[in-house]
Amino acid sequence: MSVRSPKRSSKRSAKPPRTPVPQEVKVLIAAAFAIAIGFGIVVPVLPQYAASFDVGVAASSAVISAFAFCRLVFAPTGGRILDRVGERRTYLTGLVIVALSSFATAFATSYWQLLIFRGLGGIGSTMFTVSAMGLIVRLAPVTERGRISGLYATTFLLGGILGPALGGLLAGLGLRAPFVIYGVAILIAAAVVYLRISPEALGDRSQRAAQPRMEFKEAWAFGPYRAAMVSAFANGWTSFGIRVALIPLLASAVFGAGPALSGIALTVFAAGSALALTFTGRLTDQIGRKPLVVTGLLVAGAMTAVIGLTENVAVFAVAAFLAGAGSGTLNPGLQATVADVIGPHRSGGQVLSRFQMSMDAGQIAGPILAGAIVDATGFGWAFGISGALLIVAAAAWIPVTDTLKRDDVDPVPTGSVPQVSQQETRDDEPDAPNRKS
């Protein structure tokens, strides 16, 4: 017995410890929680706030698209600002712009003012989103990319669970109050980042990681990046577009309910995502990016179609939950795939901004086109087409090879995708494009 005991302990000690989450990432996660609560409060009332200016479904949905449109067109400029002034300044400036936009939205006196003020917030959103993505890609250990992406998304969604519920409860305060609350939440997040992430710390990291820039065309040469772009568009169309723009209107038109049911539906979706993210980030690092992304796209696509077809509140809620679970299943794999393509020794501002632009393009097109379909044929067709789009995105992954290298998988074919090998995960990962033969 005295001999076995040391053997057990030596086995345990031989097991490599889990790499800790960097302090800067923890701060970004905490800030994301405050941002998500504020955004979740706004989401249930935004389409109905727009409709209060006597406009139709398509015009109400355009308010959602205006925010994403400004994110889309400003993304290249945001990347250049990031390179010039650094992540911290870009992040803080973006948050302040979004806060001011939210305050202005609360006091809009016409539909066009609402559209402009909401759109301007997209500029700030691009700045803080791309800078946060860049920090996470650069700071996350290679073997923990999926887990940290899942952790970041989980925290954001936990705020998203509380936000819509609070938004529904605050409906009695009127349609303008949530935007003031959102602005305050954004300023709190900015204060957390300002106080807890010092410019000296990021400056030291930036100089240590002076990296050659990866061009977009280099990343586009790899199949998984192209598949991730297609999936980001479909995910932006559904999870960030019609979910926000049409589910509140569907709850009102089909079930005769107001902001309260809208808030519950969005909360259920966020709960499904959060539950899935508790384990899918880890699985993404263990079994690969591709299986989780494809599964998530198929589940989210099927359940999105069900949401538009059902007239039963219980089925509606279950479908929203499962659609959220599908979204939570695919997101860590998407983020990790893009990070694998960039690698830790290249600057991927262009690659990240184009990936974000693809999602924003879906978020723009989804509410407008699906809103027009609702006006023409009803909610069933709008949600059915949106679900089919996710399933088509899943098919885009069939010909590509997973970017996570495992011992039980054959080597990646020539001209396909970069690999993350066991040796490369020890902080010696070469540039992704240089691995293409």
GROMACS .gro file of C-alpha atoms in nm, residues 7-399:
model
  393
    7LYS     CA    1   0.253   0.600  -0.792
    8ARG     CA    2  -0.095   0.747  -0.787
    9SER     CA    3   0.032   1.087  -0.684
   10SER     CA    4   0.309   1.081  -0.946
   11LYS     CA    5   0.052   1.006  -1.215
   12ARG     CA    6  -0.157   1.298  -1.105
   13SER     CA    7   0.144   1.526  -1.088
   14ALA     CA    8   0.241   1.424  -1.442
   15LYS     CA    9  -0.090   1.560  -1.569
   16PRO     CA   10  -0.027   1.912  -1.711
   17PRO     CA   11  -0.212   2.184  -1.524
   18ARG     CA   12  -0.476   2.386  -1.707
   19THR     CA   13  -0.338   2.714  -1.840
   20PRO     CA   14  -0.485   3.003  -1.640
   21VAL     CA   15  -0.695   3.268  -1.808
   22PRO     CA   16  -0.487   3.588  -1.851
   23GLN     CA   17  -0.587   3.878  -1.626
   24GLU     CA   18  -0.668   4.104  -1.922
   25VAL     CA   19  -0.912   3.847  -2.058
   26LYS     CA   20  -1.084   3.824  -1.718
   27VAL     CA   21  -1.135   4.201  -1.723
   28LEU     CA   22  -1.280   4.187  -2.075
   29ILE     CA   23  -1.515   3.910  -1.962
   30ALA     CA   24  -1.636   4.119  -1.667
   31ALA     CA   25  -1.694   4.418  -1.896
   32ALA     CA   26  -1.882   4.197  -2.142
   33PHE     CA   27  -2.122   4.101  -1.864
   34ALA     CA   28  -2.216   4.465  -1.797
   35ILE     CA   29  -2.250   4.536  -2.170
   36ALA     CA   30  -2.469   4.229  -2.224
   37ILE     CA   31  -2.709   4.322  -1.945
   38GLY     CA   32  -2.760   4.666  -2.094
   39PHE     CA   33  -2.798   4.534  -2.447
   40GLY     CA   34  -3.043   4.269  -2.331
   41ILE     CA   35  -3.258   4.535  -2.166
   42VAL     CA   36  -3.281   4.725  -2.495
   43VAL     CA   37  -3.347   4.429  -2.726
   44PRO     CA   38  -3.711   4.351  -2.632
   45VAL     CA   39  -3.827   4.711  -2.675
   46LEU     CA   40  -3.622   4.832  -2.973
   47PRO     CA   41  -3.849   4.707  -3.256
   48GLN     CA   42  -4.161   4.830  -3.075
   49TYR     CA   43  -3.990   5.161  -2.997
   50ALA     CA   44  -3.927   5.201  -3.370
   51ALA     CA   45  -4.286   5.098  -3.450
   52SER     CA   46  -4.409   5.372  -3.214
   53PHE     CA   47  -4.305   5.623  -3.482
   54ASP     CA   48  -4.581   5.479  -3.710
   55VAL     CA   49  -4.361   5.270  -3.942
   56GLY     CA   50  -4.402   4.915  -4.074
   57VAL     CA   51  -4.222   4.591  -3.995
   58ALA     CA   52  -3.947   4.644  -4.253
   59ALA     CA   53  -3.876   4.998  -4.128
   60SER     CA   54  -3.875   4.879  -3.767
   61SER     CA   55  -3.631   4.604  -3.860
   62ALA     CA   56  -3.412   4.859  -4.040
   63VAL     CA   57  -3.328   5.013  -3.702
   64ILE     CA   58  -3.156   4.684  -3.613
   65SER     CA   59  -2.981   4.682  -3.950
   66ALA     CA   60  -2.862   5.044  -3.917
   67PHE     CA   61  -2.651   4.951  -3.617
   68ALA     CA   62  -2.498   4.656  -3.803
   69PHE     CA   63  -2.454   4.860  -4.124
   70CYS     CA   64  -2.237   5.117  -3.947
   71ARG     CA   65  -2.039   4.833  -3.788
   72LEU     CA   66  -1.989   4.687  -4.135
   73VAL     CA   67  -1.871   4.999  -4.318
   74PHE     CA   68  -1.656   5.121  -4.029
   75ALA     CA   69  -1.479   4.789  -3.966
   76PRO     CA   70  -1.178   4.857  -4.196
   77THR     CA   71  -1.130   5.202  -4.041
   78GLY     CA   72  -1.167   5.051  -3.695
   79GLY     CA   73  -0.887   4.808  -3.775
   80ARG     CA   74  -0.658   5.095  -3.878
   81ILE     CA   75  -0.743   5.287  -3.561
   82LEU     CA   76  -0.663   4.976  -3.360
   83ASP     CA   77  -0.319   4.950  -3.522
   84ARG     CA   78  -0.249   5.318  -3.461
   85VAL     CA   79  -0.366   5.381  -3.102
   86GLY     CA   80  -0.376   5.030  -2.952
   87GLU     CA   81  -0.639   4.797  -2.810
   88ARG     CA   82  -0.709   4.981  -2.484
   89ARG     CA   83  -0.780   5.323  -2.634
   90THR     CA   84  -0.982   5.173  -2.917
   91TYR     CA   85  -1.188   4.966  -2.675
   92LEU     CA   86  -1.260   5.256  -2.437
   93THR     CA   87  -1.340   5.503  -2.716
   94GLY     CA   88  -1.579   5.254  -2.871
   95LEU     CA   89  -1.764   5.203  -2.543
   96VAL     CA   90  -1.806   5.577  -2.488
   97ILE     CA   91  -1.943   5.623  -2.841
   98VAL     CA   92  -2.199   5.345  -2.787
   99ALA     CA   93  -2.304   5.498  -2.452
  100LEU     CA   94  -2.357   5.843  -2.606
  101SER     CA   95  -2.550   5.687  -2.894
  102SER     CA   96  -2.777   5.506  -2.649
  103PHE     CA   97  -2.850   5.824  -2.453
  104ALA     CA   98  -2.930   6.007  -2.779
  105THR     CA   99  -3.157   5.722  -2.892
  106ALA     CA  100  -3.357   5.755  -2.571
  107PHE     CA  101  -3.444   6.114  -2.661
  108ALA     CA  102  -3.509   6.071  -3.034
  109THR     CA  103  -3.813   6.267  -3.153
  110SER     CA  104  -3.855   6.106  -3.497
  111TYR     CA  105  -3.792   5.777  -3.673
  112TRP     CA  106  -3.503   5.924  -3.872
  113GLN     CA  107  -3.333   6.051  -3.558
  114LEU     CA  108  -3.372   5.705  -3.406
  115LEU     CA  109  -3.222   5.547  -3.717
  116ILE     CA  110  -2.922   5.784  -3.719
  117PHE     CA  111  -2.850   5.767  -3.346
  118ARG     CA  112  -2.877   5.390  -3.342
  119GLY     CA  113  -2.654   5.364  -3.648
  120LEU     CA  114  -2.383   5.582  -3.493
  121GLY     CA  115  -2.364   5.337  -3.206
  122GLY     CA  116  -2.245   5.078  -3.457
  123ILE     CA  117  -1.923   5.275  -3.506
  124GLY     CA  118  -1.836   5.243  -3.138
  125SER     CA  119  -1.949   4.881  -3.136
  126THR     CA  120  -1.702   4.792  -3.411
  127MET     CA  121  -1.420   4.957  -3.222
  128PHE     CA  122  -1.469   4.772  -2.895
  129THR     CA  123  -1.570   4.440  -3.054
  130VAL     CA  124  -1.270   4.407  -3.287
  131SER     CA  125  -1.025   4.522  -3.018
  132ALA     CA  126  -1.167   4.269  -2.771
  133MET     CA  127  -1.149   3.990  -3.032
  134GLY     CA  128  -0.790   4.081  -3.112
  135LEU     CA  129  -0.689   4.068  -2.747
  136ILE     CA  130  -0.856   3.731  -2.690
  137VAL     CA  131  -0.698   3.578  -3.001
  138ARG     CA  132  -0.354   3.705  -2.901
  139LEU     CA  133  -0.370   3.637  -2.528
  140ALA     CA  134  -0.552   3.302  -2.522
  141PRO     CA  135  -0.317   2.999  -2.507
  142VAL     CA  136  -0.339   2.789  -2.823
  143THR     CA  137  -0.468   2.482  -2.640
  144GLU     CA  138  -0.738   2.685  -2.462
  145ARG     CA  139  -0.882   2.890  -2.748
  146GLY     CA  140  -1.214   2.713  -2.756
  147ARG     CA  141  -1.254   2.719  -2.378
  148ILE     CA  142  -1.174   3.090  -2.346
  149SER     CA  143  -1.398   3.179  -2.642
  150GLY     CA  144  -1.674   2.980  -2.475
  151LEU     CA  145  -1.608   3.145  -2.140
  152TYR     CA  146  -1.625   3.493  -2.292
  153ALA     CA  147  -1.946   3.408  -2.479
  154THR     CA  148  -2.099   3.242  -2.172
  155THR     CA  149  -2.043   3.549  -1.958
  156PHE     CA  150  -2.188   3.769  -2.230
  157LEU     CA  151  -2.491   3.544  -2.252
  158LEU     CA  152  -2.541   3.531  -1.876
  159GLY     CA  153  -2.578   3.906  -1.896
  160GLY     CA  154  -2.805   3.847  -2.194
  161ILE     CA  155  -3.025   3.618  -1.985
  162LEU     CA  156  -3.072   3.882  -1.717
  163GLY     CA  157  -3.102   4.170  -1.962
  164PRO     CA  158  -3.413   4.069  -2.161
  165ALA     CA  159  -3.589   3.960  -1.842
  166LEU     CA  160  -3.515   4.298  -1.686
  167GLY     CA  161  -3.616   4.468  -2.010
  168GLY     CA  162  -3.955   4.300  -2.002
  169LEU     CA  163  -4.004   4.396  -1.637
  170LEU     CA  164  -3.900   4.754  -1.707
  171ALA     CA  165  -4.152   4.788  -1.989
  172GLY     CA  166  -4.377   4.980  -1.750
  173LEU     CA  167  -4.118   5.260  -1.739
  174GLY     CA  168  -4.179   5.329  -2.106
  175LEU     CA  169  -3.991   5.254  -2.425
  176ARG     CA  170  -3.717   5.515  -2.370
  177ALA     CA  171  -3.589   5.422  -2.023
  178PRO     CA  172  -3.405   5.103  -2.132
  179PHE     CA  173  -3.176   5.306  -2.357
  180VAL     CA  174  -3.070   5.527  -2.066
  181ILE     CA  175  -3.002   5.215  -1.857
  182TYR     CA  176  -2.800   5.066  -2.144
  183GLY     CA  177  -2.588   5.380  -2.168
  184VAL     CA  178  -2.514   5.364  -1.796
  185ALA     CA  179  -2.417   4.994  -1.823
  186ILE     CA  180  -2.176   5.075  -2.105
  187LEU     CA  181  -2.010   5.348  -1.899
  188ILE     CA  182  -1.970   5.103  -1.609
  189ALA     CA  183  -1.796   4.860  -1.844
  190ALA     CA  184  -1.566   5.137  -1.967
  191ALA     CA  185  -1.477   5.226  -1.608
  192VAL     CA  186  -1.393   4.861  -1.528
  193VAL     CA  187  -1.157   4.836  -1.826
  194TYR     CA  188  -1.001   5.178  -1.760
  195LEU     CA  189  -0.924   5.094  -1.397
  196ARG     CA  190  -0.822   4.728  -1.431
  197ILE     CA  191  -0.626   4.718  -1.759
  198SER     CA  192  -0.326   4.950  -1.743
  199PRO     CA  193  -0.180   5.094  -2.065
  200GLU     CA  194   0.165   4.982  -1.948
  201ALA     CA  195   0.060   4.616  -1.937
  202LEU     CA  196  -0.079   4.622  -2.289
  203GLY     CA  197   0.214   4.825  -2.411
  204ASP     CA  198   0.459   4.564  -2.286
  205ARG     CA  199   0.259   4.287  -2.450
  206SER     CA  200   0.233   4.480  -2.778
  207GLN     CA  201   0.608   4.535  -2.802
  208ARG     CA  202   0.682   4.175  -2.712
  209ALA     CA  203   0.442   4.060  -2.983
  210ALA     CA  204   0.539   4.293  -3.270
  211GLN     CA  205   0.396   4.076  -3.547
  212PRO     CA  206   0.383   4.075  -3.926
  213ARG     CA  207   0.035   4.147  -4.055
  214MET     CA  208  -0.174   3.871  -4.211
  215GLU     CA  209  -0.356   3.989  -4.522
  216PHE     CA  210  -0.716   3.891  -4.582
  217LYS     CA  211  -0.627   3.709  -4.905
  218GLU     CA  212  -0.386   3.487  -4.711
  219ALA     CA  213  -0.660   3.376  -4.473
  220TRP     CA  214  -0.911   3.340  -4.756
  221ALA     CA  215  -0.685   3.075  -4.912
  222PHE     CA  216  -0.782   2.836  -4.632
  223GLY     CA  217  -1.108   2.641  -4.650
  224PRO     CA  218  -1.202   2.663  -4.281
  225TYR     CA  219  -1.177   3.043  -4.288
  226ARG     CA  220  -1.409   3.057  -4.589
  227ALA     CA  221  -1.652   2.820  -4.417
  228ALA     CA  222  -1.633   3.035  -4.102
  229MET     CA  223  -1.718   3.344  -4.307
  230VAL     CA  224  -2.026   3.174  -4.457
  231SER     CA  225  -2.134   3.053  -4.113
  232ALA     CA  226  -2.080   3.397  -3.961
  233PHE     CA  227  -2.310   3.549  -4.225
  234ALA     CA  228  -2.584   3.291  -4.157
  235ASN     CA  229  -2.541   3.324  -3.781
  236GLY     CA  230  -2.556   3.703  -3.804
  237TRP     CA  231  -2.874   3.678  -4.014
  238THR     CA  232  -3.054   3.459  -3.761
  239SER     CA  233  -2.903   3.479  -3.413
  240PHE     CA  234  -2.823   3.850  -3.420
  241GLY     CA  235  -3.064   3.974  -3.687
  242ILE     CA  236  -3.411   3.823  -3.703
  243ARG     CA  237  -3.393   3.696  -3.344
  244VAL     CA  238  -3.373   4.055  -3.224
  245ALA     CA  239  -3.588   4.215  -3.493
  246LEU     CA  240  -3.865   3.962  -3.557
  247ILE     CA  241  -3.915   3.751  -3.244
  248PRO     CA  242  -4.060   4.049  -3.051
  249LEU     CA  243  -4.291   4.125  -3.345
  250LEU     CA  244  -4.383   3.756  -3.379
  251ALA     CA  245  -4.474   3.743  -3.010
  252SER     CA  246  -4.700   4.042  -3.057
  253ALA     CA  247  -4.863   3.938  -3.387
  254VAL     CA  248  -4.908   3.562  -3.335
  255PHE     CA  249  -4.954   3.537  -2.959
  256GLY     CA  250  -5.100   3.882  -2.893
  257ALA     CA  251  -4.831   3.953  -2.635
  258GLY     CA  252  -4.611   4.253  -2.569
  259PRO     CA  253  -4.257   4.316  -2.443
  260ALA     CA  254  -4.294   4.071  -2.153
  261LEU     CA  255  -4.321   3.762  -2.378
  262SER     CA  256  -4.053   3.905  -2.607
  263GLY     CA  257  -3.820   3.933  -2.311
  264ILE     CA  258  -3.899   3.578  -2.200
  265ALA     CA  259  -3.836   3.438  -2.550
  266LEU     CA  260  -3.502   3.615  -2.580
  267THR     CA  261  -3.408   3.505  -2.228
  268VAL     CA  262  -3.489   3.142  -2.313
  269PHE     CA  263  -3.272   3.166  -2.627
  270ALA     CA  264  -2.984   3.310  -2.422
  271ALA     CA  265  -3.030   3.039  -2.157
  272GLY     CA  266  -2.998   2.767  -2.422
  273SER     CA  267  -2.681   2.930  -2.553
  274ALA     CA  268  -2.534   2.968  -2.205
  275LEU     CA  269  -2.605   2.604  -2.118
  276ALA     CA  270  -2.440   2.480  -2.437
  277LEU     CA  271  -2.138   2.704  -2.384
  278THR     CA  272  -2.066   2.546  -2.045
  279PHE     CA  273  -1.923   2.242  -2.225
  280THR     CA  274  -1.894   2.314  -2.600
  281GLY     CA  275  -1.590   2.539  -2.557
  282ARG     CA  276  -1.403   2.252  -2.389
  283LEU     CA  277  -1.523   2.003  -2.650
  284THR     CA  278  -1.402   2.234  -2.926
  285ASP     CA  279  -1.048   2.202  -2.789
  286GLN     CA  280  -1.081   1.824  -2.745
  287ILE     CA  281  -1.260   1.682  -3.051
  288GLY     CA  282  -1.226   1.964  -3.300
  289ARG     CA  283  -1.382   2.283  -3.430
  290LYS     CA  284  -1.573   2.138  -3.725
  291PRO     CA  285  -1.801   1.882  -3.548
  292LEU     CA  286  -1.929   2.140  -3.301
  293VAL     CA  287  -1.986   2.409  -3.564
  294VAL     CA  288  -2.176   2.175  -3.798
  295THR     CA  289  -2.392   2.037  -3.515
  296GLY     CA  290  -2.476   2.385  -3.393
  297LEU     CA  291  -2.569   2.510  -3.739
  298LEU     CA  292  -2.802   2.214  -3.803
  299VAL     CA  293  -2.978   2.242  -3.466
  300ALA     CA  294  -3.015   2.620  -3.487
  301GLY     CA  295  -3.140   2.597  -3.845
  302ALA     CA  296  -3.410   2.341  -3.769
  303MET     CA  297  -3.533   2.522  -3.458
  304THR     CA  298  -3.538   2.861  -3.631
  305ALA     CA  299  -3.783   2.718  -3.884
  306VAL     CA  300  -3.999   2.573  -3.603
  307ILE     CA  301  -4.020   2.914  -3.432
  308GLY     CA  302  -4.186   3.063  -3.738
  309LEU     CA  303  -4.431   2.776  -3.787
  310THR     CA  304  -4.568   2.716  -3.438
  311GLU     CA  305  -4.870   2.884  -3.281
  312ASN     CA  306  -4.819   2.714  -2.945
  313VAL     CA  307  -4.642   2.917  -2.676
  314ALA     CA  308  -4.478   2.610  -2.518
  315VAL     CA  309  -4.340   2.485  -2.851
  316PHE     CA  310  -4.227   2.840  -2.927
  317ALA     CA  311  -4.031   2.854  -2.600
  318VAL     CA  312  -3.872   2.510  -2.645
  319ALA     CA  313  -3.770   2.591  -3.003
  320ALA     CA  314  -3.617   2.921  -2.888
  321PHE     CA  315  -3.420   2.735  -2.619
  322LEU     CA  316  -3.288   2.475  -2.865
  323ALA     CA  317  -3.205   2.740  -3.124
  324GLY     CA  318  -3.003   2.914  -2.856
  325ALA     CA  319  -2.829   2.587  -2.771
  326GLY     CA  320  -2.736   2.547  -3.137
  327SER     CA  321  -2.593   2.897  -3.144
  328GLY     CA  322  -2.393   2.829  -2.828
  329THR     CA  323  -2.260   2.507  -2.980
  330LEU     CA  324  -2.125   2.667  -3.297
  331ASN     CA  325  -1.979   2.995  -3.167
  332PRO     CA  326  -1.664   2.871  -2.985
  333GLY     CA  327  -1.565   2.665  -3.288
  334LEU     CA  328  -1.605   2.961  -3.522
  335GLN     CA  329  -1.390   3.187  -3.305
  336ALA     CA  330  -1.127   2.917  -3.253
  337THR     CA  331  -1.111   2.839  -3.626
  338VAL     CA  332  -1.033   3.200  -3.711
  339ALA     CA  333  -0.774   3.213  -3.431
  340ASP     CA  334  -0.613   2.892  -3.562
  341VAL     CA  335  -0.580   3.043  -3.909
  342ILE     CA  336  -0.417   3.361  -3.774
  343GLY     CA  337  -0.192   3.193  -3.517
  344PRO     CA  338  -0.021   3.370  -3.226
  345HIS     CA  339   0.265   3.517  -3.431
  346ARG     CA  340   0.069   3.717  -3.688
  347SER     CA  341  -0.135   4.035  -3.654
  348GLY     CA  342  -0.483   3.947  -3.774
  349GLY     CA  343  -0.671   4.278  -3.768
  350GLN     CA  344  -0.786   4.251  -4.129
  351VAL     CA  345  -0.878   3.885  -4.092
  352LEU     CA  346  -1.078   3.950  -3.775
  353SER     CA  347  -1.253   4.259  -3.912
  354ARG     CA  348  -1.359   4.076  -4.230
  355PHE     CA  349  -1.492   3.789  -4.020
  356GLN     CA  350  -1.689   4.038  -3.810
  357MET     CA  351  -1.805   4.216  -4.127
  358SER     CA  352  -1.946   3.888  -4.258
  359MET     CA  353  -2.156   3.850  -3.944
  360ASP     CA  354  -2.264   4.213  -3.960
  361ALA     CA  355  -2.363   4.174  -4.326
  362GLY     CA  356  -2.598   3.894  -4.223
  363GLN     CA  357  -2.730   4.104  -3.937
  364ILE     CA  358  -2.805   4.383  -4.185
  365ALA     CA  359  -2.964   4.172  -4.457
  366GLY     CA  360  -3.158   3.942  -4.225
  367PRO     CA  361  -3.397   4.188  -4.058
  368ILE     CA  362  -3.463   4.384  -4.379
  369LEU     CA  363  -3.518   4.089  -4.616
  370ALA     CA  364  -3.692   3.870  -4.359
  371GLY     CA  365  -3.903   4.170  -4.255
  372ALA     CA  366  -4.004   4.221  -4.618
  373ILE     CA  367  -4.093   3.850  -4.641
  374VAL     CA  368  -4.311   3.887  -4.330
  375ASP     CA  369  -4.493   4.181  -4.488
  376ALA     CA  370  -4.546   3.979  -4.808
  377THR     CA  371  -4.614   3.622  -4.691
  378GLY     CA  372  -4.598   3.600  -4.311
  379PHE     CA  373  -4.362   3.486  -4.037
  380GLY     CA  374  -4.353   3.119  -4.141
  381TRP     CA  375  -4.166   3.177  -4.466
  382ALA     CA  376  -3.931   3.431  -4.308
  383PHE     CA  377  -3.816   3.196  -4.033
  384GLY     CA  378  -3.815   2.894  -4.266
  385ILE     CA  379  -3.580   3.061  -4.514
  386SER     CA  380  -3.359   3.179  -4.229
  387GLY     CA  381  -3.333   2.826  -4.091
  388ALA     CA  382  -3.246   2.691  -4.435
  389LEU     CA  383  -2.964   2.944  -4.458
  390LEU     CA  384  -2.802   2.795  -4.146
  391ILE     CA  385  -2.829   2.444  -4.290
  392VAL     CA  386  -2.661   2.561  -4.613
  393ALA     CA  387  -2.381   2.708  -4.400
  394ALA     CA  388  -2.334   2.366  -4.237
  395ALA     CA  389  -2.285   2.215  -4.583
  396ALA     CA  390  -1.997   2.459  -4.644
  397TRP     CA  391  -1.792   2.267  -4.384
  398ILE     CA  392  -1.817   1.930  -4.562
  399PRO     CA  393  -1.509   1.968  -4.789
   0.00000   0.00000   0.00000
